[in-house]
Amino acid sequence: ALISHQIALNDESFLVKPCKPSTLVTEFPEVDLSDPQAKTLIVKACQHFGSFKLVNHGVPQELVTNLQNEALKFFMQPQFQKQKACPPDPYGYGSKRIGSNNDVGWLEYFLLNTNLDVISPKSLLLLEQNSENFRSAVNNYTVRVKNLCCEVLKQMAEGLGIEAKNVFSKLISSERSDCCLRVNHYPICSKVEEVKTLNEGNLIGFGEHTDPQIISIIRANNTAGLEICLQDGTWVSISLDHASYFVIVGDLLQVMTNGRFKSVKHRVLANLCSSRLSIIYFGGPSLDENIAPLPSLVSKEEESLYKKLTWQEYKNAAYKSRLSENRFRLFEKY
Ligand code: GA4
């Protein structure tokens, strides 16, 4: 069980951002990675929902539990300890503020580069500030989740009928790939009750956004909170058991598949009853990688929907934008 400390409310009720309630969808694509049909199901889910649940993924529970425990120990520390790697640049420790454009949320988090070849000073500081156990928990987990990420990306390529089945995965396994690990801690929010009884909707833990990278692989300790936006604009909550992953298509994958896969808008609601800890691995290419629709996915009759940008160009622009902004305009041709 999680023991959660409370983020002091004080005059910070500006964090309370009511939003429309969501519906619960029980039928959501779940892919068993060991199923021979997996690649077909993955492609269907990415076209339709931009996301899917993943079971039988082969990542040992112990690696996840270790990282969760180390992360909790980190978050339980007094504020001044955690703030050694604060403010986030975007790497390091952050609390209530997301990005650099005044987005706020009911959470605290840390964000690290996972590729030691291109690691940032703030990521290093955060690793050094913690124990050897913390570092090995982070390292052991990221090695495995990166492999999983590559496996999923290979199945996507196969499912799309692309001959070179490593077109996507090679971007992640490249020496200078820009991958990162984020651990979000959503403390219990006592304001939730108040807002609910006023019937104003819910409180935002992490506001709506799409992920700019290629792919995101999420694991959470708590079933409630995560929601995705369907193509018709309705929000549905995703119930995740502690052993499943949730995979999200990022902006770059939408571009590379020329719009076949949808980079899905998602958000997290704050919770009244229990705190939430989520671990997200973001698979991104190296900064100088050119991203454009794959030629094999643009048939003669079909037009390429997006122009070419390097990940660095897109990332810089994305990090200057507001969380909920539609960043695709940068890739659009007209
Ligand atoms: C969303 C996905 C990842 O968490 C993240 C986020 C980043 C941040 O927290 O600094 C961003 C957000 C994310 C997209 C738009 C910009 C950048 C906050 C923000 C307002 C680490 C990422 O890569 O992009």
Short mmCIF file of C-alpha atoms and ligand atoms in Angstrom, two decimals:
data_model
loop_
_atom_site.label_atom_id
_atom_site.label_comp_id
_atom_site.label_asym_id
_atom_site.label_seq_id
_atom_site.Cartn_x
_atom_site.Cartn_y
_atom_site.Cartn_z
CA ALA A 1 0.00 0.00 0.00
CA LEU A 2 1.07 3.52 -0.66
CA ILE A 3 1.50 6.09 2.02
CA SER A 4 1.07 9.46 0.49
CA HIS A 5 2.21 12.77 1.79
CA GLN A 6 0.00 15.71 1.00
CA ILE A 7 1.13 18.61 -1.08
CA ALA A 8 0.22 21.64 1.02
CA LEU A 9 -2.78 23.46 -0.37
CA ASN A 10 -2.21 26.94 1.05
CA ASP A 11 -3.31 29.45 -1.55
CA GLU A 12 -2.61 27.03 -4.34
CA SER A 13 -6.20 26.25 -5.12
CA PHE A 14 -5.46 27.77 -8.54
CA LEU A 15 -4.41 24.20 -9.32
CA VAL A 16 -8.02 23.19 -9.20
CA LYS A 17 -9.11 23.06 -12.79
CA PRO A 18 -12.56 21.59 -13.25
CA CYS A 19 -13.16 19.50 -16.35
CA LYS A 20 -16.06 17.61 -17.87
CA PRO A 21 -16.63 14.12 -16.47
CA SER A 22 -15.78 11.10 -18.58
CA THR A 23 -17.48 7.84 -19.47
CA LEU A 24 -16.16 4.42 -18.60
CA VAL A 25 -15.40 2.12 -21.49
CA THR A 26 -14.90 -1.49 -20.54
CA GLU A 27 -14.13 -2.78 -24.03
CA PHE A 28 -10.68 -1.50 -24.78
CA PRO A 29 -8.14 -3.27 -26.99
CA GLU A 30 -5.87 -5.52 -25.00
CA VAL A 31 -2.95 -7.14 -26.76
CA ASP A 32 -1.20 -10.29 -25.62
CA LEU A 33 2.34 -9.85 -26.93
CA SER A 34 2.83 -13.61 -27.25
CA ASP A 35 -0.26 -13.99 -29.45
CA PRO A 36 0.56 -14.57 -33.16
CA GLN A 37 -2.24 -12.11 -33.93
CA ALA A 38 -0.59 -9.40 -31.84
CA LYS A 39 0.76 -7.34 -34.75
CA THR A 40 -2.64 -7.15 -36.41
CA LEU A 41 -4.37 -6.17 -33.18
CA ILE A 42 -1.71 -3.56 -32.41
CA VAL A 43 -2.12 -1.90 -35.80
CA LYS A 44 -5.92 -1.84 -35.46
CA ALA A 45 -5.71 -0.32 -32.00
CA CYS A 46 -3.18 2.33 -33.05
CA GLN A 47 -5.33 3.35 -36.02
CA HIS A 48 -8.46 3.56 -33.95
CA PHE A 49 -7.45 4.50 -30.41
CA GLY A 50 -3.81 5.54 -30.72
CA SER A 51 -3.22 3.28 -27.74
CA PHE A 52 -3.77 -0.19 -26.28
CA LYS A 53 -3.28 -2.30 -23.19
CA LEU A 54 -0.44 -4.76 -23.26
CA VAL A 55 -0.28 -8.04 -21.34
CA ASN A 56 2.14 -10.96 -21.43
CA HIS A 57 4.91 -8.45 -22.08
CA GLY A 58 7.68 -10.35 -20.29
CA VAL A 59 8.89 -7.54 -18.01
CA PRO A 60 9.35 -9.09 -14.54
CA GLN A 61 7.07 -7.62 -11.88
CA GLU A 62 10.04 -7.39 -9.53
CA LEU A 63 11.74 -4.74 -11.68
CA VAL A 64 8.61 -2.62 -11.57
CA THR A 65 8.07 -3.07 -7.83
CA ASN A 66 11.70 -2.15 -7.10
CA LEU A 67 11.45 1.02 -9.10
CA GLN A 68 8.10 1.93 -7.53
CA ASN A 69 9.55 1.47 -4.05
CA GLU A 70 12.66 3.50 -4.80
CA ALA A 71 10.56 6.25 -6.37
CA LEU A 72 8.28 6.33 -3.33
CA LYS A 73 11.27 6.64 -1.01
CA PHE A 74 12.39 9.56 -3.12
CA PHE A 75 9.01 11.30 -3.02
CA MET A 76 8.70 10.76 0.77
CA GLN A 77 11.77 12.89 1.40
CA PRO A 78 11.39 16.42 2.70
CA GLN A 79 10.83 19.01 0.01
CA PHE A 80 14.26 20.62 0.39
CA GLN A 81 15.96 17.28 -0.38
CA LYS A 82 13.97 16.72 -3.54
CA GLN A 83 14.53 20.26 -4.67
CA LYS A 84 18.23 19.70 -5.20
CA ALA A 85 17.35 18.74 -8.76
CA CYS A 86 14.75 21.50 -9.12
CA PRO A 87 13.56 23.36 -11.20
CA PRO A 88 13.36 20.80 -13.97
CA ASP A 89 15.10 21.84 -17.20
CA PRO A 90 12.97 19.69 -18.20
CA TYR A 91 15.00 16.92 -16.49
CA GLY A 92 15.14 16.74 -12.72
CA TYR A 93 12.44 17.06 -10.08
CA GLY A 94 9.28 19.11 -10.52
CA SER A 95 6.23 19.84 -8.43
CA LYS A 96 2.85 21.13 -9.61
CA ARG A 97 4.34 22.87 -12.63
CA ILE A 98 4.59 21.12 -15.99
CA GLY A 99 6.87 22.39 -18.74
CA SER A 100 7.89 26.03 -18.94
CA ASN A 101 4.64 27.66 -19.98
CA ASN A 102 2.60 27.93 -16.81
CA ASP A 103 0.86 24.58 -17.04
CA VAL A 104 0.00 23.21 -13.63
CA GLY A 105 -1.13 19.86 -12.28
CA TRP A 106 -1.75 18.05 -9.03
CA LEU A 107 1.47 16.06 -9.06
CA GLU A 108 5.16 15.89 -8.41
CA TYR A 109 7.54 14.02 -10.67
CA PHE A 110 11.04 13.33 -11.82
CA LEU A 111 12.24 13.08 -15.38
CA LEU A 112 15.54 11.51 -16.48
CA ASN A 113 17.32 10.79 -19.74
CA THR A 114 17.90 7.07 -19.83
CA ASN A 115 20.64 7.06 -22.43
CA LEU A 116 23.92 7.46 -20.56
CA ASP A 117 25.66 8.59 -23.79
CA VAL A 118 23.58 11.74 -23.93
CA ILE A 119 22.52 12.21 -20.31
CA SER A 120 21.86 15.76 -19.06
CA PRO A 121 23.52 17.37 -15.99
CA LYS A 122 20.21 17.55 -14.09
CA SER A 123 19.53 13.87 -14.72
CA LEU A 124 22.99 13.03 -13.42
CA LEU A 125 22.45 15.20 -10.36
CA LEU A 126 19.21 13.41 -9.59
CA LEU A 127 20.88 10.01 -9.92
CA GLU A 128 23.82 11.08 -7.74
CA GLN A 129 21.55 12.53 -5.10
CA ASN A 130 19.94 9.11 -4.66
CA SER A 131 21.17 5.72 -3.43
CA GLU A 132 22.86 2.98 -5.39
CA ASN A 133 19.59 1.04 -5.06
CA PHE A 134 17.72 3.88 -6.72
CA ARG A 135 20.18 4.00 -9.59
CA SER A 136 20.13 0.27 -10.20
CA ALA A 137 16.32 0.16 -9.98
CA VAL A 138 16.15 2.87 -12.67
CA ASN A 139 18.77 1.19 -14.79
CA ASN A 140 17.44 -2.37 -14.56
CA TYR A 141 13.95 -1.20 -15.39
CA THR A 142 14.89 0.97 -18.35
CA VAL A 143 16.98 -1.76 -19.97
CA ARG A 144 13.97 -4.08 -19.97
CA VAL A 145 11.34 -1.55 -20.95
CA LYS A 146 13.51 -0.36 -23.83
CA ASN A 147 13.63 -3.93 -25.16
CA LEU A 148 9.88 -4.15 -24.81
CA CYS A 149 9.53 -0.86 -26.64
CA CYS A 150 11.61 -2.18 -29.55
CA GLU A 151 9.62 -5.42 -29.65
CA VAL A 152 6.34 -3.51 -29.83
CA LEU A 153 7.71 -1.22 -32.56
CA LYS A 154 8.83 -4.26 -34.61
CA GLN A 155 5.34 -5.72 -34.39
CA MET A 156 3.92 -2.40 -35.54
CA ALA A 157 6.18 -2.38 -38.60
CA GLU A 158 5.30 -5.99 -39.41
CA GLY A 159 1.61 -5.31 -38.91
CA LEU A 160 1.85 -2.40 -41.32
CA GLY A 161 3.46 -4.68 -43.89
CA ILE A 162 6.76 -2.78 -43.88
CA GLU A 163 9.62 -4.92 -45.12
CA ALA A 164 12.32 -3.51 -42.86
CA LYS A 165 10.72 -4.47 -39.59
CA ASN A 166 13.24 -2.42 -37.62
CA VAL A 167 12.32 0.96 -39.22
CA PHE A 168 10.89 2.23 -35.94
CA SER A 169 12.81 0.18 -33.39
CA LYS A 170 16.23 1.13 -34.77
CA LEU A 171 15.49 4.74 -33.83
CA ILE A 172 15.14 3.72 -30.18
CA SER A 173 18.07 1.31 -30.10
CA SER A 174 20.38 3.84 -31.77
CA GLU A 175 23.35 4.94 -29.67
CA ARG A 176 22.18 8.53 -29.31
CA SER A 177 18.45 7.92 -29.03
CA ASP A 178 16.66 10.49 -26.89
CA CYS A 179 14.65 8.30 -24.54
CA CYS A 180 13.52 9.28 -21.07
CA LEU A 181 11.86 7.96 -17.96
CA ARG A 182 9.25 9.88 -16.03
CA VAL A 183 7.84 8.94 -12.66
CA ASN A 184 4.72 10.85 -11.67
CA HIS A 185 3.37 10.90 -8.13
CA TYR A 186 -0.21 12.10 -7.77
CA PRO A 187 -0.88 12.61 -4.06
CA ILE A 188 -4.36 12.26 -2.64
CA CYS A 189 -6.20 15.47 -3.35
CA SER A 190 -8.63 16.59 -0.66
CA LYS A 191 -10.05 19.21 -3.00
CA VAL A 192 -11.58 16.51 -5.20
CA GLU A 193 -14.53 15.95 -2.88
CA GLU A 194 -15.33 19.64 -2.76
CA VAL A 195 -15.31 20.06 -6.51
CA LYS A 196 -17.32 16.88 -7.04
CA THR A 197 -20.05 17.91 -4.64
CA LEU A 198 -20.22 21.26 -6.38
CA ASN A 199 -20.72 19.19 -9.53
CA GLU A 200 -18.03 21.05 -11.35
CA GLY A 201 -16.42 17.94 -12.76
CA ASN A 202 -13.04 16.65 -11.79
CA LEU A 203 -9.61 17.95 -10.93
CA ILE A 204 -6.70 17.74 -13.26
CA GLY A 205 -3.63 15.78 -12.23
CA PHE A 206 -1.91 16.11 -15.60
CA GLY A 207 -3.71 18.14 -18.24
CA GLU A 208 -4.63 16.91 -21.72
CA HIS A 209 -1.78 16.55 -24.20
CA THR A 210 -0.24 14.28 -26.78
CA ASP A 211 3.24 12.85 -26.31
CA PRO A 212 5.74 14.31 -28.77
CA GLN A 213 8.02 11.23 -29.05
CA ILE A 214 7.54 8.01 -31.03
CA ILE A 215 5.97 5.88 -28.34
CA SER A 216 5.19 5.94 -24.61
CA ILE A 217 4.90 2.87 -22.39
CA ILE A 218 3.06 3.42 -19.12
CA ARG A 219 2.79 1.43 -15.95
CA ALA A 220 0.73 2.58 -12.98
CA ASN A 221 0.05 1.29 -9.49
CA ASN A 222 -3.49 2.50 -9.39
CA THR A 223 -6.41 1.67 -11.63
CA ALA A 224 -8.05 5.07 -11.76
CA GLY A 225 -7.00 8.36 -13.24
CA LEU A 226 -5.75 7.91 -16.79
CA GLU A 227 -8.12 8.95 -19.56
CA ILE A 228 -7.89 9.12 -23.32
CA CYS A 229 -9.85 11.19 -25.80
CA LEU A 230 -11.65 9.18 -28.49
CA GLN A 231 -11.87 10.38 -32.08
CA ASP A 232 -15.37 11.75 -31.46
CA GLY A 233 -14.05 13.88 -28.60
CA THR A 234 -15.41 11.88 -25.64
CA TRP A 235 -13.09 11.13 -22.78
CA VAL A 236 -12.91 7.59 -21.48
CA SER A 237 -11.13 6.34 -18.42
CA ILE A 238 -8.67 3.52 -18.75
CA SER A 239 -8.60 0.99 -15.96
CA LEU A 240 -5.15 -0.54 -15.73
CA ASP A 241 -4.33 -3.41 -13.46
CA HIS A 242 -0.92 -3.39 -11.84
CA ALA A 243 0.53 -5.98 -14.22
CA SER A 244 -0.44 -4.44 -17.57
CA TYR A 245 1.14 -1.75 -19.66
CA PHE A 246 -0.58 0.99 -21.55
CA VAL A 247 1.03 1.93 -24.86
CA ILE A 248 0.50 5.35 -26.41
CA VAL A 249 1.28 6.45 -29.97
CA GLY A 250 3.40 9.62 -29.99
CA ASP A 251 3.40 12.51 -32.47
CA LEU A 252 6.44 11.22 -34.38
CA LEU A 253 4.78 7.85 -35.02
CA GLN A 254 1.72 9.59 -36.42
CA VAL A 255 4.01 11.48 -38.79
CA MET A 256 6.04 8.43 -39.83
CA THR A 257 2.90 6.41 -40.53
CA ASN A 258 1.52 9.35 -42.54
CA GLY A 259 -1.44 9.68 -40.20
CA ARG A 260 -2.42 5.99 -40.06
CA PHE A 261 -1.57 5.78 -36.37
CA LYS A 262 -3.10 8.45 -34.17
CA SER A 263 -1.18 10.25 -31.51
CA VAL A 264 -3.82 10.20 -28.81
CA LYS A 265 -4.76 13.00 -26.43
CA HIS A 266 -4.70 11.83 -22.83
CA ARG A 267 -4.85 13.26 -19.30
CA VAL A 268 -4.81 12.16 -15.68
CA LEU A 269 -7.40 13.13 -13.08
CA ALA A 270 -6.51 13.70 -9.45
CA ASN A 271 -7.79 11.17 -6.98
CA LEU A 272 -9.53 11.44 -3.65
CA CYS A 273 -8.99 7.95 -2.27
CA SER A 274 -5.50 6.84 -3.11
CA SER A 275 -2.34 8.33 -4.48
CA ARG A 276 -1.13 7.27 -7.88
CA LEU A 277 2.34 6.45 -9.05
CA SER A 278 2.98 6.06 -12.76
CA ILE A 279 6.15 5.15 -14.59
CA ILE A 280 6.43 6.19 -18.21
CA TYR A 281 9.12 5.35 -20.71
CA PHE A 282 9.26 7.69 -23.70
CA GLY A 283 10.96 6.25 -26.78
CA GLY A 284 12.45 9.03 -28.88
CA PRO A 285 15.01 9.05 -31.72
CA SER A 286 18.36 10.81 -31.66
CA LEU A 287 18.07 14.58 -31.85
CA ASP A 288 19.48 14.84 -35.39
CA GLU A 289 17.14 12.17 -36.79
CA ASN A 290 14.98 13.32 -39.70
CA ILE A 291 11.33 12.50 -39.19
CA ALA A 292 8.96 12.28 -42.16
CA PRO A 293 6.32 9.86 -43.46
CA LEU A 294 7.93 6.54 -44.47
CA PRO A 295 8.10 6.34 -48.29
CA SER A 296 6.74 2.80 -48.17
CA LEU A 297 3.59 4.11 -46.47
CA VAL A 298 2.95 6.86 -49.00
CA SER A 299 1.57 5.23 -52.11
CA LYS A 300 1.71 6.99 -55.48
CA GLU A 301 -1.87 8.17 -55.24
CA GLU A 302 -1.59 9.14 -51.62
CA GLU A 303 0.01 12.38 -50.56
CA SER A 304 2.56 12.74 -47.85
CA LEU A 305 0.71 14.68 -45.17
CA TYR A 306 3.71 16.01 -43.33
CA LYS A 307 6.98 17.70 -44.09
CA LYS A 308 10.35 16.63 -42.78
CA LEU A 309 11.70 17.91 -39.44
CA THR A 310 14.49 16.73 -37.20
CA TRP A 311 13.47 15.53 -33.75
CA GLN A 312 15.53 18.42 -32.35
CA GLU A 313 13.51 20.97 -34.34
CA TYR A 314 10.20 19.45 -33.33
CA LYS A 315 11.23 18.92 -29.72
CA ASN A 316 12.42 22.52 -29.31
CA ALA A 317 9.15 23.85 -30.65
CA ALA A 318 7.08 21.37 -28.62
CA TYR A 319 8.82 22.29 -25.38
CA LYS A 320 7.99 25.94 -25.95
CA SER A 321 4.29 25.19 -26.41
CA ARG A 322 1.49 24.91 -23.89
CA LEU A 323 0.64 21.40 -22.78
CA SER A 324 -2.71 21.19 -24.58
CA GLU A 325 -1.57 22.89 -27.77
CA ASN A 326 -1.92 21.08 -31.08
CA ARG A 327 1.71 20.80 -32.12
CA PHE A 328 1.06 19.09 -35.45
CA ARG A 329 0.85 22.38 -37.21
CA LEU A 330 4.65 22.35 -37.20
CA PHE A 331 4.66 19.23 -39.35
CA GLU A 332 1.81 20.23 -41.59
CA LYS A 333 2.66 21.28 -45.10
CA TYR A 334 0.03 23.84 -45.84
C1 GA4 B 1 4.53 15.41 -22.56
C2 GA4 B 1 5.22 14.03 -22.56
C3 GA4 B 1 6.40 13.95 -21.58
O1 GA4 B 1 5.91 13.85 -20.24
C4 GA4 B 1 7.32 15.21 -21.69
C5 GA4 B 1 6.47 16.43 -21.34
C6 GA4 B 1 7.17 17.80 -21.31
C7 GA4 B 1 7.56 18.22 -19.87
O2 GA4 B 1 6.95 17.80 -18.92
O3 GA4 B 1 8.51 19.04 -19.78
C8 GA4 B 1 6.19 18.80 -21.97
C9 GA4 B 1 5.05 17.92 -22.60
C10 GA4 B 1 5.61 16.51 -22.58
C11 GA4 B 1 4.67 18.36 -24.04
C12 GA4 B 1 4.68 19.91 -24.29
C13 GA4 B 1 5.73 20.64 -23.42
C14 GA4 B 1 6.85 19.67 -23.05
C15 GA4 B 1 5.57 19.87 -21.08
C16 GA4 B 1 5.11 20.90 -22.07
C17 GA4 B 1 4.26 21.88 -21.81
C18 GA4 B 1 8.57 15.03 -20.84
C19 GA4 B 1 7.57 15.47 -23.13
O4 GA4 B 1 8.49 15.06 -23.81
O5 GA4 B 1 6.59 16.30 -23.64
#
